[in-house]
Tab-separated table of C-alpha atoms in Angstrom:
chain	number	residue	atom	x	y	z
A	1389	UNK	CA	-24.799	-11.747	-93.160
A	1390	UNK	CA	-21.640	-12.293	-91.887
A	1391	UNK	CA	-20.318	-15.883	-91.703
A	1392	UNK	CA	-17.373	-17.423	-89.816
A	1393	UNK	CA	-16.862	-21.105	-89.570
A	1394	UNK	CA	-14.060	-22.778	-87.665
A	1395	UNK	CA	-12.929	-26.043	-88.206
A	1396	UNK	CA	-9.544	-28.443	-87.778
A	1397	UNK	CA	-9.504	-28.498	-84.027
A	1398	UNK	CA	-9.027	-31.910	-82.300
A	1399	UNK	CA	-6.972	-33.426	-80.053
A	1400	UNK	CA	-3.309	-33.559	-80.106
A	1401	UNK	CA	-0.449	-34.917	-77.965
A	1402	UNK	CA	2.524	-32.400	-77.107
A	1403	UNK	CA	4.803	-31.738	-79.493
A	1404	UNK	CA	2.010	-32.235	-82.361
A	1405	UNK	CA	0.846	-29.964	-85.339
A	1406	UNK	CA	-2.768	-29.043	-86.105
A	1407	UNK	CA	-4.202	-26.616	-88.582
A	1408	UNK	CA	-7.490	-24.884	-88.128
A	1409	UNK	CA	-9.496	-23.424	-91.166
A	1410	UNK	CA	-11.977	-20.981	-90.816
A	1411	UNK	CA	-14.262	-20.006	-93.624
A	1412	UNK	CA	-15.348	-16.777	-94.333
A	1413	UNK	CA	-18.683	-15.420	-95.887
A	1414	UNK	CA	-20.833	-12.441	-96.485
A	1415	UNK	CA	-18.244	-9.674	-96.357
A	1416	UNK	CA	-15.316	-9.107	-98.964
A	1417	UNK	CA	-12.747	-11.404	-97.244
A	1418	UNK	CA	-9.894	-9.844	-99.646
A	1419	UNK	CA	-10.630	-6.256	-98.284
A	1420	UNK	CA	-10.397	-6.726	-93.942
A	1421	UNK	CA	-7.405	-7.917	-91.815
A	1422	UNK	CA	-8.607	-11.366	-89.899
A	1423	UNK	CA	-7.117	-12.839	-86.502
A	1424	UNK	CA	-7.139	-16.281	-84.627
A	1425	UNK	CA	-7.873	-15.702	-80.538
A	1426	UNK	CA	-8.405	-18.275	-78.255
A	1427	UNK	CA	-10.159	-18.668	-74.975
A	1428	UNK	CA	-8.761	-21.241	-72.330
A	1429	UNK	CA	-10.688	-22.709	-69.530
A	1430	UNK	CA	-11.509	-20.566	-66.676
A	1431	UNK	CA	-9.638	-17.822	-68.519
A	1432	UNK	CA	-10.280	-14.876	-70.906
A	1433	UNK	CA	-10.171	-14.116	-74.385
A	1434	UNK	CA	-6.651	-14.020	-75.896
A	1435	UNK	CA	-5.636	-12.327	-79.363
A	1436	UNK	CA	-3.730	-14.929	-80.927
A	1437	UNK	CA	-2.648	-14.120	-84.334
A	1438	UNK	CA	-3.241	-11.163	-87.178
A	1439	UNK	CA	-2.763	-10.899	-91.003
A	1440	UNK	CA	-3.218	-8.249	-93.077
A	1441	UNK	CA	-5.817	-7.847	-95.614
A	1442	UNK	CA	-3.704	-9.097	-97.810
A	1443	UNK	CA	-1.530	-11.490	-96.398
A	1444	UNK	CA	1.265	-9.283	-96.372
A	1445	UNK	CA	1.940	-9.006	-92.812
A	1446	UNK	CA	1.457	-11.086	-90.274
A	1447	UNK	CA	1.833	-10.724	-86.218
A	1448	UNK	CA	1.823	-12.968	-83.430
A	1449	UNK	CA	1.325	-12.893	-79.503
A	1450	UNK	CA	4.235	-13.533	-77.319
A	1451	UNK	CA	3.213	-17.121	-76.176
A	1452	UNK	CA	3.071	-18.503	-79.789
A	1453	UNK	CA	5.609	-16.675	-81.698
A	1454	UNK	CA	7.321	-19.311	-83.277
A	1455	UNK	CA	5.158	-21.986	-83.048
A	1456	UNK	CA	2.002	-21.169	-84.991
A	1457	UNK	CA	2.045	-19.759	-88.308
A	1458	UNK	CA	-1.095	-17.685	-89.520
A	1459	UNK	CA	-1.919	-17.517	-93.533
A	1460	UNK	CA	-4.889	-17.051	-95.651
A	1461	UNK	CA	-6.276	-17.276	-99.352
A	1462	UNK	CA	-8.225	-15.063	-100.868
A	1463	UNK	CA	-9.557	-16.829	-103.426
A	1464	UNK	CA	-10.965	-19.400	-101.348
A	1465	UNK	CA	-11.926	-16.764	-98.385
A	1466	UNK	CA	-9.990	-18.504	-95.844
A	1467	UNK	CA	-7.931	-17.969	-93.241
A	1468	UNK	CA	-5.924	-20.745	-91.838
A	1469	UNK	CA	-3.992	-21.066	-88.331
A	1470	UNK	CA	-1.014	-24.053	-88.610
A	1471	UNK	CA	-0.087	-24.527	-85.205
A	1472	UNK	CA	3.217	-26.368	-84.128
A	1473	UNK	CA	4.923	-27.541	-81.429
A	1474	UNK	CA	1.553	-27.543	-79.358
A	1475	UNK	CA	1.808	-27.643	-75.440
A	1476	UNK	CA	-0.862	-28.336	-73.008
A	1477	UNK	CA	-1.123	-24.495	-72.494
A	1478	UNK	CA	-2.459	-24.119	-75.917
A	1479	UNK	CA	-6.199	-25.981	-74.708
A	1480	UNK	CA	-8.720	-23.705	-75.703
A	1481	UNK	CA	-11.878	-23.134	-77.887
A	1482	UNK	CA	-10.075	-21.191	-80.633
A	1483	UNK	CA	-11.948	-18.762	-82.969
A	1484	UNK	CA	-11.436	-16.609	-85.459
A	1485	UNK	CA	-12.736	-12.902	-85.863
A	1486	UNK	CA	-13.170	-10.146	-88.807
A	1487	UNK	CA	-10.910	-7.005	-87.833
A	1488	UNK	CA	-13.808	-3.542	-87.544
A	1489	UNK	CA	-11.392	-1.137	-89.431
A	1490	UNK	CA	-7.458	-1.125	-90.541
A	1491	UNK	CA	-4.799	-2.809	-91.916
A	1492	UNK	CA	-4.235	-4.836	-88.585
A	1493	UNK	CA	-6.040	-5.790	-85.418
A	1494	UNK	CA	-4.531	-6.799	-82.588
A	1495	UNK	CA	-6.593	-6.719	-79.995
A	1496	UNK	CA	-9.811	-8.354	-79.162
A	1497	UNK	CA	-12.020	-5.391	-78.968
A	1498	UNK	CA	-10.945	-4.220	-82.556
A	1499	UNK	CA	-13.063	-7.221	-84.010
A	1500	UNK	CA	-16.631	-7.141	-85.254
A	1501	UNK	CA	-17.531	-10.576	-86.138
A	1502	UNK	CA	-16.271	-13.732	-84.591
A	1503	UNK	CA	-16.629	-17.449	-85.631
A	1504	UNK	CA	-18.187	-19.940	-82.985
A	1505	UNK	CA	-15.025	-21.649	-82.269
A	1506	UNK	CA	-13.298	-24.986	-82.895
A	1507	UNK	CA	-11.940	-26.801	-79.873
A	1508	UNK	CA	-8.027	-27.609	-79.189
A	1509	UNK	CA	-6.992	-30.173	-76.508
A	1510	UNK	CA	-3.447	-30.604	-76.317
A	1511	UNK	CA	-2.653	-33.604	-73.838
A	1512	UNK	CA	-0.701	-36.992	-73.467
């Protein structure tokens, strides 16, 4: 079955770096586009992030462009998230998800699998 495990999430002060790691299983990693989304308190879920199947294209969502740079390896069925520049609007449980179909997903609802998350504070 379908595996996705998050990990790398912590806490961070502003200005700092983390990189979450999410490893994939049961599915041919090399052959679907994956994506990072994020859900903060009291709010809903939020595409982050989306590469394609095979790493040659990559997108990002308005509020991290710039800051967070998404990357994977096929070899090792992982997808990575290396987020910079954090600010305390980046606290949320991020996850990542398996794309249904194409070379790109970039919304929520065209994901069939998600991880169960890995937890980002972002605070002084």
């Amino acid at each position: 079955q379908v595996q996705l495990v998050e990990s790398g999430g912590g806490l961070a002060q502003p200005g700092g770096s983390l990189r979450l790691s999410c490893a994939a299983s049961g599915f041919t990693f090399s052959t679907y586009a994956m994506s990072w989304a994020r859900q903060a308190p009291g709010k809903g879920l939020e595409w982050v992030s989306g590469i394609y199947s095979d790493g040659s294209g990559t997108y990002y969502a308005d509020s991290v462009q710039g800051r967070f740079t998404i990357s994977r390896d096929n070899a090792k069925n992982t997808l990575y998230l290396q987020m910079n520049s954090l600010k305390p609007e980046d606290t949320a449980l991020y996850y990542c998800a398996k794309a249904r179909v194409g070379p790109i997903a970039t919304i929520v609802e065209d994901h069939d699998y998600w991880g169960q998350g890995t937890q980002v504070t972002v605070s002084s």
